[in-house]
Amino acid sequence: MRRWTRRFGRIVPLLIVIGLALVVAWSFALSWRPASANFPFQGVDVDERHGPIDWWTVRAGGADFAYVRATYGGTGRDARFAANWADIYATGMRRGALHVYSICNLAADQANNFNTTVPRVADALPAAVQIDFTKGCESRPEQHVVIDELRRFMTMVEQHTGKPVLMKLTRRFDAAYQVSAAIPRPVWAVQDFFPPDYAARPWRMWQANDMRRIDGVAGAVNWDVVAP
Protein backbone atom coordinates (compact mmCIF):
# COMPACT_ATOMS: atom_id res chain seq x y z
CA MET A 1 0.00 0.00 0.00
CA ARG A 2 2.80 2.40 0.91
CA ARG A 3 4.55 1.59 -2.37
CA TRP A 4 1.44 2.57 -4.36
CA THR A 5 1.08 5.71 -2.28
CA ARG A 6 4.66 6.71 -3.06
CA ARG A 7 4.18 5.97 -6.76
CA PHE A 8 0.95 7.92 -6.83
CA GLY A 9 2.70 10.78 -5.05
CA ARG A 10 5.32 10.88 -7.84
CA ILE A 11 2.83 10.53 -10.69
CA VAL A 12 0.47 13.33 -9.64
CA PRO A 13 3.09 16.14 -9.83
CA LEU A 14 4.23 14.80 -13.21
CA LEU A 15 0.67 14.86 -14.54
CA ILE A 16 0.24 18.40 -13.25
CA VAL A 17 3.41 19.52 -15.03
CA ILE A 18 2.31 17.84 -18.28
CA GLY A 19 -1.15 19.42 -18.00
CA LEU A 20 0.32 22.88 -17.44
CA ALA A 21 2.66 22.40 -20.40
CA LEU A 22 -0.27 21.48 -22.63
CA VAL A 23 -2.21 24.54 -21.49
CA VAL A 24 0.76 26.80 -22.22
CA ALA A 25 1.30 25.20 -25.64
CA TRP A 26 -2.40 25.55 -26.51
CA SER A 27 -2.46 29.19 -25.44
CA PHE A 28 0.67 29.85 -27.49
CA ALA A 29 -0.88 28.20 -30.56
CA LEU A 30 -4.02 30.32 -30.30
CA SER A 31 -2.03 33.55 -30.40
CA TRP A 32 0.96 32.57 -32.55
CA ARG A 33 1.79 34.26 -35.83
CA PRO A 34 5.03 34.47 -37.83
CA ALA A 35 7.32 37.33 -36.87
CA SER A 36 6.49 40.61 -38.58
CA ALA A 37 10.19 41.21 -39.12
CA ASN A 38 10.26 38.18 -41.42
CA PHE A 39 6.79 38.63 -42.93
CA PRO A 40 5.75 42.29 -42.88
CA PHE A 41 2.42 41.79 -44.71
CA GLN A 42 -0.02 39.65 -42.71
CA GLY A 43 -3.77 39.11 -42.65
CA VAL A 44 -6.78 36.82 -42.28
CA ASP A 45 -9.25 34.87 -44.34
CA VAL A 46 -12.82 34.34 -43.09
CA ASP A 47 -16.30 33.31 -44.14
CA GLU A 48 -19.91 33.55 -42.97
CA ARG A 49 -19.33 31.12 -40.10
CA HIS A 50 -17.50 33.91 -38.25
CA GLY A 51 -20.63 36.07 -38.20
CA PRO A 52 -20.39 39.88 -38.03
CA ILE A 53 -16.78 41.05 -37.75
CA ASP A 54 -15.42 44.25 -36.22
CA TRP A 55 -12.91 45.02 -38.98
CA TRP A 56 -11.53 48.12 -37.25
CA THR A 57 -10.52 45.93 -34.30
CA VAL A 58 -9.06 43.32 -36.66
CA ARG A 59 -6.96 46.00 -38.33
CA ALA A 60 -5.81 47.32 -34.95
CA GLY A 61 -4.78 43.75 -34.08
CA GLY A 62 -2.20 43.63 -36.85
CA ALA A 63 -4.07 42.50 -39.98
CA ASP A 64 -2.98 44.33 -43.13
CA PHE A 65 -5.39 42.53 -45.46
CA ALA A 66 -8.33 40.16 -45.49
CA TYR A 67 -9.61 37.52 -47.88
CA VAL A 68 -13.31 36.79 -47.57
CA ARG A 69 -15.16 33.85 -49.06
CA ALA A 70 -17.49 35.00 -51.81
CA THR A 71 -18.74 31.78 -53.40
CA TYR A 72 -18.48 28.01 -53.32
CA GLY A 73 -19.24 25.44 -55.96
CA GLY A 74 -21.57 26.22 -58.83
CA THR A 75 -24.28 28.07 -56.91
CA GLY A 76 -23.21 28.72 -53.31
CA ARG A 77 -22.82 32.30 -52.13
CA ASP A 78 -21.45 33.41 -48.77
CA ALA A 79 -24.13 35.25 -46.80
CA ARG A 80 -21.59 37.65 -45.25
CA PHE A 81 -19.61 38.48 -48.39
CA ALA A 82 -21.24 41.81 -49.31
CA ALA A 83 -21.05 43.12 -45.73
CA ASN A 84 -17.45 42.00 -45.26
CA TRP A 85 -16.43 43.40 -48.64
CA ALA A 86 -17.82 46.85 -47.83
CA ASP A 87 -16.65 46.92 -44.20
CA ILE A 88 -13.06 45.96 -45.04
CA TYR A 89 -12.92 48.74 -47.62
CA ALA A 90 -14.12 51.23 -45.01
CA THR A 91 -11.11 50.46 -42.79
CA GLY A 92 -8.57 51.00 -45.58
CA MET A 93 -7.38 47.38 -45.40
CA ARG A 94 -6.61 45.51 -48.61
CA ARG A 95 -9.32 43.01 -49.54
CA GLY A 96 -9.60 39.94 -51.71
CA ALA A 97 -12.39 37.53 -52.64
CA LEU A 98 -12.13 33.74 -52.43
CA HIS A 99 -13.99 30.92 -54.19
CA VAL A 100 -14.12 27.39 -52.76
CA TYR A 101 -13.69 25.10 -55.76
CA SER A 102 -15.46 21.76 -56.14
CA ILE A 103 -14.36 19.07 -58.59
CA CYS A 104 -18.00 17.92 -58.57
CA ASN A 105 -19.19 21.07 -60.38
CA LEU A 106 -18.41 22.39 -63.84
CA ALA A 107 -15.72 25.05 -63.90
CA ALA A 108 -17.80 27.38 -66.07
CA ASP A 109 -20.68 27.31 -63.58
CA GLN A 110 -18.31 28.06 -60.71
CA ALA A 111 -16.62 30.91 -62.56
CA ASN A 112 -19.97 32.44 -63.47
CA ASN A 113 -21.05 32.17 -59.85
CA PHE A 114 -17.94 34.03 -58.71
CA ASN A 115 -17.98 36.63 -61.47
CA THR A 116 -21.60 37.58 -60.88
CA THR A 117 -21.03 37.87 -57.11
CA VAL A 118 -17.72 39.73 -56.89
CA PRO A 119 -17.48 43.20 -58.42
CA ARG A 120 -14.42 44.13 -60.44
CA VAL A 121 -12.57 46.85 -58.53
CA ALA A 122 -9.07 48.11 -59.20
CA ASP A 123 -7.92 48.07 -55.58
CA ALA A 124 -8.84 44.43 -54.90
CA LEU A 125 -6.21 41.79 -54.23
CA PRO A 126 -6.05 38.97 -56.82
CA ALA A 127 -8.99 36.61 -56.60
CA ALA A 128 -8.19 33.35 -54.81
CA VAL A 129 -9.50 29.85 -55.41
CA GLN A 130 -9.40 27.31 -52.58
CA ILE A 131 -8.54 23.93 -54.08
CA ASP A 132 -9.08 20.87 -51.89
CA PHE A 133 -11.29 17.80 -51.59
CA THR A 134 -14.62 19.07 -50.31
CA LYS A 135 -17.20 17.44 -48.07
CA GLY A 136 -19.98 15.74 -49.99
CA CYS A 137 -17.97 15.44 -53.21
CA GLU A 138 -16.74 11.89 -53.71
CA SER A 139 -15.85 12.21 -57.39
CA ARG A 140 -12.18 11.73 -58.34
CA PRO A 141 -11.79 12.66 -62.03
CA GLU A 142 -8.66 11.95 -64.03
CA GLN A 143 -5.79 14.37 -63.58
CA HIS A 144 -6.08 15.91 -67.03
CA VAL A 145 -9.80 16.58 -66.49
CA VAL A 146 -9.19 18.36 -63.19
CA ILE A 147 -6.37 20.47 -64.64
CA ASP A 148 -8.35 21.44 -67.74
CA GLU A 149 -11.34 22.45 -65.63
CA LEU A 150 -9.21 24.48 -63.23
CA ARG A 151 -7.60 26.28 -66.15
CA ARG A 152 -11.04 27.07 -67.53
CA PHE A 153 -12.18 28.44 -64.18
CA MET A 154 -9.08 30.61 -63.79
CA THR A 155 -9.24 31.96 -67.33
CA MET A 156 -12.84 33.05 -66.88
CA VAL A 157 -12.20 34.66 -63.49
CA GLU A 158 -9.08 36.42 -64.75
CA GLN A 159 -11.03 37.87 -67.65
CA HIS A 160 -13.39 39.36 -65.08
CA THR A 161 -10.84 40.59 -62.52
CA GLY A 162 -7.91 41.42 -64.80
CA LYS A 163 -5.43 39.76 -62.42
CA PRO A 164 -3.87 36.26 -62.14
CA VAL A 165 -5.75 33.96 -59.76
CA LEU A 166 -4.07 32.91 -56.52
CA MET A 167 -4.32 29.16 -55.87
CA LYS A 168 -4.98 28.25 -52.22
CA LEU A 169 -3.82 24.69 -52.61
CA THR A 170 -3.62 21.98 -49.96
CA ARG A 171 -0.87 19.39 -49.73
CA ARG A 172 -3.22 16.43 -50.21
CA PHE A 173 -4.84 17.85 -53.33
CA ASP A 174 -1.52 18.84 -54.89
CA ALA A 175 -0.14 15.38 -54.18
CA ALA A 176 -3.11 13.81 -55.94
CA TYR A 177 -3.26 16.10 -58.99
CA GLN A 178 0.08 17.99 -59.21
CA VAL A 179 -1.76 21.27 -59.73
CA SER A 180 1.15 23.53 -58.78
CA ALA A 181 3.35 21.85 -61.39
CA ALA A 182 0.71 21.93 -64.14
CA ILE A 183 -0.73 25.45 -63.72
CA PRO A 184 1.64 28.45 -63.57
CA ARG A 185 -0.17 30.57 -60.99
CA PRO A 186 0.96 31.93 -57.61
CA VAL A 187 0.48 29.45 -54.76
CA TRP A 188 -1.14 30.09 -51.40
CA ALA A 189 0.15 27.14 -49.37
CA VAL A 190 -1.49 25.71 -46.25
CA GLN A 191 0.42 24.35 -43.24
CA ASP A 192 0.20 25.24 -39.56
CA PHE A 193 3.26 26.71 -37.83
CA PHE A 194 5.97 25.46 -40.22
CA PRO A 195 6.64 26.99 -43.67
CA PRO A 196 5.33 24.58 -46.33
CA ASP A 197 7.50 23.09 -49.05
CA TYR A 198 5.15 20.77 -50.95
CA ALA A 199 4.30 22.92 -53.99
CA ALA A 200 6.25 22.71 -57.23
CA ARG A 201 7.04 26.43 -57.02
CA PRO A 202 7.77 28.79 -54.11
CA TRP A 203 4.63 29.90 -52.34
CA ARG A 204 3.45 33.50 -52.61
CA MET A 205 1.26 33.31 -49.52
CA TRP A 206 1.16 30.96 -46.53
CA GLN A 207 -1.75 30.07 -44.24
CA ALA A 208 0.34 29.72 -41.12
CA ASN A 209 -2.21 29.17 -38.35
CA ASP A 210 -5.82 28.03 -38.68
CA MET A 211 -6.58 28.32 -34.97
CA ARG A 212 -5.53 31.89 -34.23
CA ARG A 213 -7.82 33.94 -32.02
CA ILE A 214 -7.99 37.70 -32.48
CA ASP A 215 -10.19 40.46 -31.13
CA GLY A 216 -13.05 41.44 -33.38
CA VAL A 217 -13.81 37.93 -34.68
CA ALA A 218 -15.82 35.15 -33.05
CA GLY A 219 -13.91 31.88 -33.20
CA ALA A 220 -10.62 30.92 -34.79
CA VAL A 221 -9.43 32.54 -38.01
CA ASN A 222 -6.94 31.52 -40.66
CA TRP A 223 -3.86 33.73 -40.27
CA ASP A 224 -1.92 34.29 -43.48
CA VAL A 225 1.38 35.89 -44.44
CA VAL A 226 2.77 37.07 -47.75
CA ALA A 227 6.23 35.94 -48.83
CA PRO A 228 8.78 38.73 -48.29
mmCIF file of C-alpha atoms in Angstrom:
data_model
loop_
_atom_site.group_PDB
_atom_site.id
_atom_site.type_symbol
_atom_site.label_atom_id
_atom_site.label_comp_id
_atom_site.label_asym_id
_atom_site.label_seq_id
_atom_site.Cartn_x
_atom_site.Cartn_y
_atom_site.Cartn_z
ATOM 1 C CA MET A 1 0.000 0.000 0.000
ATOM 2 C CA ARG A 2 2.797 2.404 0.915
ATOM 3 C CA ARG A 3 4.554 1.588 -2.372
ATOM 4 C CA TRP A 4 1.439 2.565 -4.364
ATOM 5 C CA THR A 5 1.076 5.709 -2.283
ATOM 6 C CA ARG A 6 4.660 6.706 -3.063
ATOM 7 C CA ARG A 7 4.182 5.966 -6.758
ATOM 8 C CA PHE A 8 0.954 7.921 -6.829
ATOM 9 C CA GLY A 9 2.702 10.778 -5.051
ATOM 10 C CA ARG A 10 5.318 10.879 -7.835
ATOM 11 C CA ILE A 11 2.831 10.531 -10.692
ATOM 12 C CA VAL A 12 0.474 13.332 -9.643
ATOM 13 C CA PRO A 13 3.085 16.136 -9.828
ATOM 14 C CA LEU A 14 4.232 14.798 -13.208
ATOM 15 C CA LEU A 15 0.666 14.856 -14.538
ATOM 16 C CA ILE A 16 0.245 18.399 -13.253
ATOM 17 C CA VAL A 17 3.414 19.517 -15.031
ATOM 18 C CA ILE A 18 2.306 17.837 -18.283
ATOM 19 C CA GLY A 19 -1.145 19.422 -17.997
ATOM 20 C CA LEU A 20 0.322 22.876 -17.440
ATOM 21 C CA ALA A 21 2.665 22.402 -20.396
ATOM 22 C CA LEU A 22 -0.272 21.477 -22.631
ATOM 23 C CA VAL A 23 -2.212 24.540 -21.489
ATOM 24 C CA VAL A 24 0.761 26.798 -22.216
ATOM 25 C CA ALA A 25 1.297 25.196 -25.641
ATOM 26 C CA TRP A 26 -2.399 25.548 -26.513
ATOM 27 C CA SER A 27 -2.458 29.190 -25.435
ATOM 28 C CA PHE A 28 0.666 29.851 -27.487
ATOM 29 C CA ALA A 29 -0.878 28.198 -30.564
ATOM 30 C CA LEU A 30 -4.022 30.316 -30.302
ATOM 31 C CA SER A 31 -2.031 33.548 -30.400
ATOM 32 C CA TRP A 32 0.962 32.573 -32.553
ATOM 33 C CA ARG A 33 1.790 34.257 -35.826
ATOM 34 C CA PRO A 34 5.028 34.466 -37.834
ATOM 35 C CA ALA A 35 7.323 37.332 -36.875
ATOM 36 C CA SER A 36 6.487 40.612 -38.579
ATOM 37 C CA ALA A 37 10.185 41.211 -39.116
ATOM 38 C CA ASN A 38 10.256 38.185 -41.423
ATOM 39 C CA PHE A 39 6.786 38.626 -42.927
ATOM 40 C CA PRO A 40 5.748 42.291 -42.882
ATOM 41 C CA PHE A 41 2.423 41.790 -44.706
ATOM 42 C CA GLN A 42 -0.020 39.646 -42.710
ATOM 43 C CA GLY A 43 -3.769 39.115 -42.650
ATOM 44 C CA VAL A 44 -6.778 36.824 -42.277
ATOM 45 C CA ASP A 45 -9.254 34.865 -44.340
ATOM 46 C CA VAL A 46 -12.816 34.339 -43.094
ATOM 47 C CA ASP A 47 -16.304 33.307 -44.143
ATOM 48 C CA GLU A 48 -19.908 33.552 -42.969
ATOM 49 C CA ARG A 49 -19.326 31.124 -40.095
ATOM 50 C CA HIS A 50 -17.504 33.912 -38.248
ATOM 51 C CA GLY A 51 -20.630 36.071 -38.200
ATOM 52 C CA PRO A 52 -20.387 39.876 -38.032
ATOM 53 C CA ILE A 53 -16.776 41.049 -37.750
ATOM 54 C CA ASP A 54 -15.417 44.250 -36.216
ATOM 55 C CA TRP A 55 -12.913 45.021 -38.975
ATOM 56 C CA TRP A 56 -11.533 48.118 -37.250
ATOM 57 C CA THR A 57 -10.525 45.928 -34.304
ATOM 58 C CA VAL A 58 -9.063 43.315 -36.665
ATOM 59 C CA ARG A 59 -6.965 45.999 -38.331
ATOM 60 C CA ALA A 60 -5.813 47.325 -34.946
ATOM 61 C CA GLY A 61 -4.785 43.750 -34.077
ATOM 62 C CA GLY A 62 -2.201 43.628 -36.848
ATOM 63 C CA ALA A 63 -4.072 42.505 -39.981
ATOM 64 C CA ASP A 64 -2.980 44.327 -43.132
ATOM 65 C CA PHE A 65 -5.392 42.532 -45.463
ATOM 66 C CA ALA A 66 -8.331 40.160 -45.494
ATOM 67 C CA TYR A 67 -9.614 37.523 -47.884
ATOM 68 C CA VAL A 68 -13.315 36.793 -47.565
ATOM 69 C CA ARG A 69 -15.158 33.850 -49.064
ATOM 70 C CA ALA A 70 -17.494 34.999 -51.806
ATOM 71 C CA THR A 71 -18.738 31.784 -53.402
ATOM 72 C CA TYR A 72 -18.475 28.011 -53.319
ATOM 73 C CA GLY A 73 -19.238 25.440 -55.963
ATOM 74 C CA GLY A 74 -21.571 26.216 -58.830
ATOM 75 C CA THR A 75 -24.279 28.070 -56.912
ATOM 76 C CA GLY A 76 -23.210 28.721 -53.306
ATOM 77 C CA ARG A 77 -22.816 32.304 -52.134
ATOM 78 C CA ASP A 78 -21.447 33.405 -48.772
ATOM 79 C CA ALA A 79 -24.126 35.253 -46.800
ATOM 80 C CA ARG A 80 -21.586 37.653 -45.252
ATOM 81 C CA PHE A 81 -19.611 38.480 -48.391
ATOM 82 C CA ALA A 82 -21.240 41.812 -49.306
ATOM 83 C CA ALA A 83 -21.048 43.124 -45.732
ATOM 84 C CA ASN A 84 -17.447 41.998 -45.257
ATOM 85 C CA TRP A 85 -16.430 43.402 -48.643
ATOM 86 C CA ALA A 86 -17.821 46.848 -47.826
ATOM 87 C CA ASP A 87 -16.647 46.918 -44.202
ATOM 88 C CA ILE A 88 -13.059 45.965 -45.041
ATOM 89 C CA TYR A 89 -12.918 48.739 -47.621
ATOM 90 C CA ALA A 90 -14.118 51.233 -45.008
ATOM 91 C CA THR A 91 -11.111 50.464 -42.794
ATOM 92 C CA GLY A 92 -8.570 50.996 -45.575
ATOM 93 C CA MET A 93 -7.378 47.376 -45.397
ATOM 94 C CA ARG A 94 -6.612 45.510 -48.611
ATOM 95 C CA ARG A 95 -9.323 43.013 -49.537
ATOM 96 C CA GLY A 96 -9.596 39.940 -51.708
ATOM 97 C CA ALA A 97 -12.389 37.527 -52.641
ATOM 98 C CA LEU A 98 -12.126 33.741 -52.433
ATOM 99 C CA HIS A 99 -13.987 30.924 -54.186
ATOM 100 C CA VAL A 100 -14.115 27.391 -52.764
ATOM 101 C CA TYR A 101 -13.692 25.104 -55.765
ATOM 102 C CA SER A 102 -15.456 21.755 -56.143
ATOM 103 C CA ILE A 103 -14.365 19.065 -58.593
ATOM 104 C CA CYS A 104 -17.997 17.923 -58.575
ATOM 105 C CA ASN A 105 -19.193 21.071 -60.375
ATOM 106 C CA LEU A 106 -18.406 22.395 -63.838
ATOM 107 C CA ALA A 107 -15.717 25.054 -63.904
ATOM 108 C CA ALA A 108 -17.799 27.380 -66.067
ATOM 109 C CA ASP A 109 -20.684 27.311 -63.581
ATOM 110 C CA GLN A 110 -18.313 28.064 -60.712
ATOM 111 C CA ALA A 111 -16.619 30.915 -62.560
ATOM 112 C CA ASN A 112 -19.971 32.442 -63.473
ATOM 113 C CA ASN A 113 -21.049 32.166 -59.849
ATOM 114 C CA PHE A 114 -17.939 34.032 -58.712
ATOM 115 C CA ASN A 115 -17.981 36.634 -61.475
ATOM 116 C CA THR A 116 -21.595 37.581 -60.878
ATOM 117 C CA THR A 117 -21.032 37.869 -57.113
ATOM 118 C CA VAL A 118 -17.720 39.728 -56.889
ATOM 119 C CA PRO A 119 -17.478 43.205 -58.416
ATOM 120 C CA ARG A 120 -14.421 44.131 -60.442
ATOM 121 C CA VAL A 121 -12.570 46.850 -58.528
ATOM 122 C CA ALA A 122 -9.066 48.113 -59.202
ATOM 123 C CA ASP A 123 -7.924 48.071 -55.582
ATOM 124 C CA ALA A 124 -8.840 44.426 -54.900
ATOM 125 C CA LEU A 125 -6.208 41.788 -54.235
ATOM 126 C CA PRO A 126 -6.048 38.972 -56.818
ATOM 127 C CA ALA A 127 -8.988 36.608 -56.605
ATOM 128 C CA ALA A 128 -8.190 33.352 -54.812
ATOM 129 C CA VAL A 129 -9.502 29.847 -55.413
ATOM 130 C CA GLN A 130 -9.397 27.310 -52.576
ATOM 131 C CA ILE A 131 -8.539 23.926 -54.079
ATOM 132 C CA ASP A 132 -9.080 20.868 -51.893
ATOM 133 C CA PHE A 133 -11.293 17.800 -51.593
ATOM 134 C CA THR A 134 -14.618 19.066 -50.313
ATOM 135 C CA LYS A 135 -17.195 17.437 -48.066
ATOM 136 C CA GLY A 136 -19.979 15.743 -49.990
ATOM 137 C CA CYS A 137 -17.969 15.441 -53.214
ATOM 138 C CA GLU A 138 -16.735 11.893 -53.706
ATOM 139 C CA SER A 139 -15.848 12.214 -57.390
ATOM 140 C CA ARG A 140 -12.181 11.726 -58.337
ATOM 141 C CA PRO A 141 -11.789 12.663 -62.027
ATOM 142 C CA GLU A 142 -8.662 11.946 -64.031
ATOM 143 C CA GLN A 143 -5.792 14.373 -63.575
ATOM 144 C CA HIS A 144 -6.082 15.912 -67.030
ATOM 145 C CA VAL A 145 -9.795 16.583 -66.492
ATOM 146 C CA VAL A 146 -9.187 18.364 -63.190
ATOM 147 C CA ILE A 147 -6.365 20.468 -64.643
ATOM 148 C CA ASP A 148 -8.351 21.437 -67.738
ATOM 149 C CA GLU A 149 -11.344 22.454 -65.632
ATOM 150 C CA LEU A 150 -9.207 24.481 -63.234
ATOM 151 C CA ARG A 151 -7.602 26.283 -66.152
ATOM 152 C CA ARG A 152 -11.044 27.073 -67.532
ATOM 153 C CA PHE A 153 -12.176 28.445 -64.183
ATOM 154 C CA MET A 154 -9.080 30.612 -63.791
ATOM 155 C CA THR A 155 -9.239 31.956 -67.328
ATOM 156 C CA MET A 156 -12.841 33.046 -66.881
ATOM 157 C CA VAL A 157 -12.200 34.656 -63.491
ATOM 158 C CA GLU A 158 -9.077 36.418 -64.747
ATOM 159 C CA GLN A 159 -11.033 37.872 -67.654
ATOM 160 C CA HIS A 160 -13.391 39.360 -65.075
ATOM 161 C CA THR A 161 -10.839 40.589 -62.522
ATOM 162 C CA GLY A 162 -7.912 41.419 -64.802
ATOM 163 C CA LYS A 163 -5.427 39.758 -62.425
ATOM 164 C CA PRO A 164 -3.871 36.260 -62.139
ATOM 165 C CA VAL A 165 -5.753 33.963 -59.758
ATOM 166 C CA LEU A 166 -4.067 32.913 -56.520
ATOM 167 C CA MET A 167 -4.325 29.157 -55.866
ATOM 168 C CA LYS A 168 -4.980 28.248 -52.225
ATOM 169 C CA LEU A 169 -3.824 24.691 -52.611
ATOM 170 C CA THR A 170 -3.620 21.982 -49.960
ATOM 171 C CA ARG A 171 -0.874 19.393 -49.735
ATOM 172 C CA ARG A 172 -3.215 16.435 -50.213
ATOM 173 C CA PHE A 173 -4.842 17.846 -53.334
ATOM 174 C CA ASP A 174 -1.522 18.845 -54.888
ATOM 175 C CA ALA A 175 -0.136 15.384 -54.177
ATOM 176 C CA ALA A 176 -3.115 13.808 -55.944
ATOM 177 C CA TYR A 177 -3.261 16.099 -58.990
ATOM 178 C CA GLN A 178 0.083 17.994 -59.211
ATOM 179 C CA VAL A 179 -1.756 21.265 -59.735
ATOM 180 C CA SER A 180 1.148 23.530 -58.780
ATOM 181 C CA ALA A 181 3.349 21.851 -61.390
ATOM 182 C CA ALA A 182 0.713 21.935 -64.136
ATOM 183 C CA ILE A 183 -0.729 25.446 -63.723
ATOM 184 C CA PRO A 184 1.638 28.447 -63.570
ATOM 185 C CA ARG A 185 -0.166 30.565 -60.991
ATOM 186 C CA PRO A 186 0.960 31.931 -57.608
ATOM 187 C CA VAL A 187 0.485 29.448 -54.757
ATOM 188 C CA TRP A 188 -1.141 30.089 -51.398
ATOM 189 C CA ALA A 189 0.153 27.139 -49.369
ATOM 190 C CA VAL A 190 -1.488 25.708 -46.250
ATOM 191 C CA GLN A 191 0.415 24.353 -43.238
ATOM 192 C CA ASP A 192 0.197 25.237 -39.558
ATOM 193 C CA PHE A 193 3.263 26.713 -37.828
ATOM 194 C CA PHE A 194 5.971 25.457 -40.221
ATOM 195 C CA PRO A 195 6.641 26.989 -43.672
ATOM 196 C CA PRO A 196 5.326 24.578 -46.333
ATOM 197 C CA ASP A 197 7.498 23.085 -49.050
ATOM 198 C CA TYR A 198 5.149 20.771 -50.949
ATOM 199 C CA ALA A 199 4.304 22.924 -53.987
ATOM 200 C CA ALA A 200 6.248 22.710 -57.232
ATOM 201 C CA ARG A 201 7.043 26.428 -57.024
ATOM 202 C CA PRO A 202 7.775 28.785 -54.112
ATOM 203 C CA TRP A 203 4.629 29.900 -52.340
ATOM 204 C CA ARG A 204 3.449 33.496 -52.610
ATOM 205 C CA MET A 205 1.258 33.306 -49.519
ATOM 206 C CA TRP A 206 1.158 30.963 -46.530
ATOM 207 C CA GLN A 207 -1.748 30.066 -44.239
ATOM 208 C CA ALA A 208 0.343 29.720 -41.120
ATOM 209 C CA ASN A 209 -2.206 29.175 -38.345
ATOM 210 C CA ASP A 210 -5.816 28.029 -38.684
ATOM 211 C CA MET A 211 -6.580 28.316 -34.969
ATOM 212 C CA ARG A 212 -5.531 31.891 -34.226
ATOM 213 C CA ARG A 213 -7.824 33.935 -32.020
ATOM 214 C CA ILE A 214 -7.992 37.704 -32.483
ATOM 215 C CA ASP A 215 -10.191 40.461 -31.130
ATOM 216 C CA GLY A 216 -13.054 41.444 -33.380
ATOM 217 C CA VAL A 217 -13.813 37.932 -34.677
ATOM 218 C CA ALA A 218 -15.822 35.148 -33.052
ATOM 219 C CA GLY A 219 -13.905 31.883 -33.201
ATOM 220 C CA ALA A 220 -10.616 30.924 -34.787
ATOM 221 C CA VAL A 221 -9.430 32.543 -38.013
ATOM 222 C CA ASN A 222 -6.941 31.525 -40.661
ATOM 223 C CA TRP A 223 -3.864 33.729 -40.271
ATOM 224 C CA ASP A 224 -1.918 34.290 -43.476
ATOM 225 C CA VAL A 225 1.376 35.892 -44.437
ATOM 226 C CA VAL A 226 2.774 37.069 -47.749
ATOM 227 C CA ALA A 227 6.230 35.944 -48.828
ATOM 228 C CA PRO A 228 8.783 38.735 -48.289
#
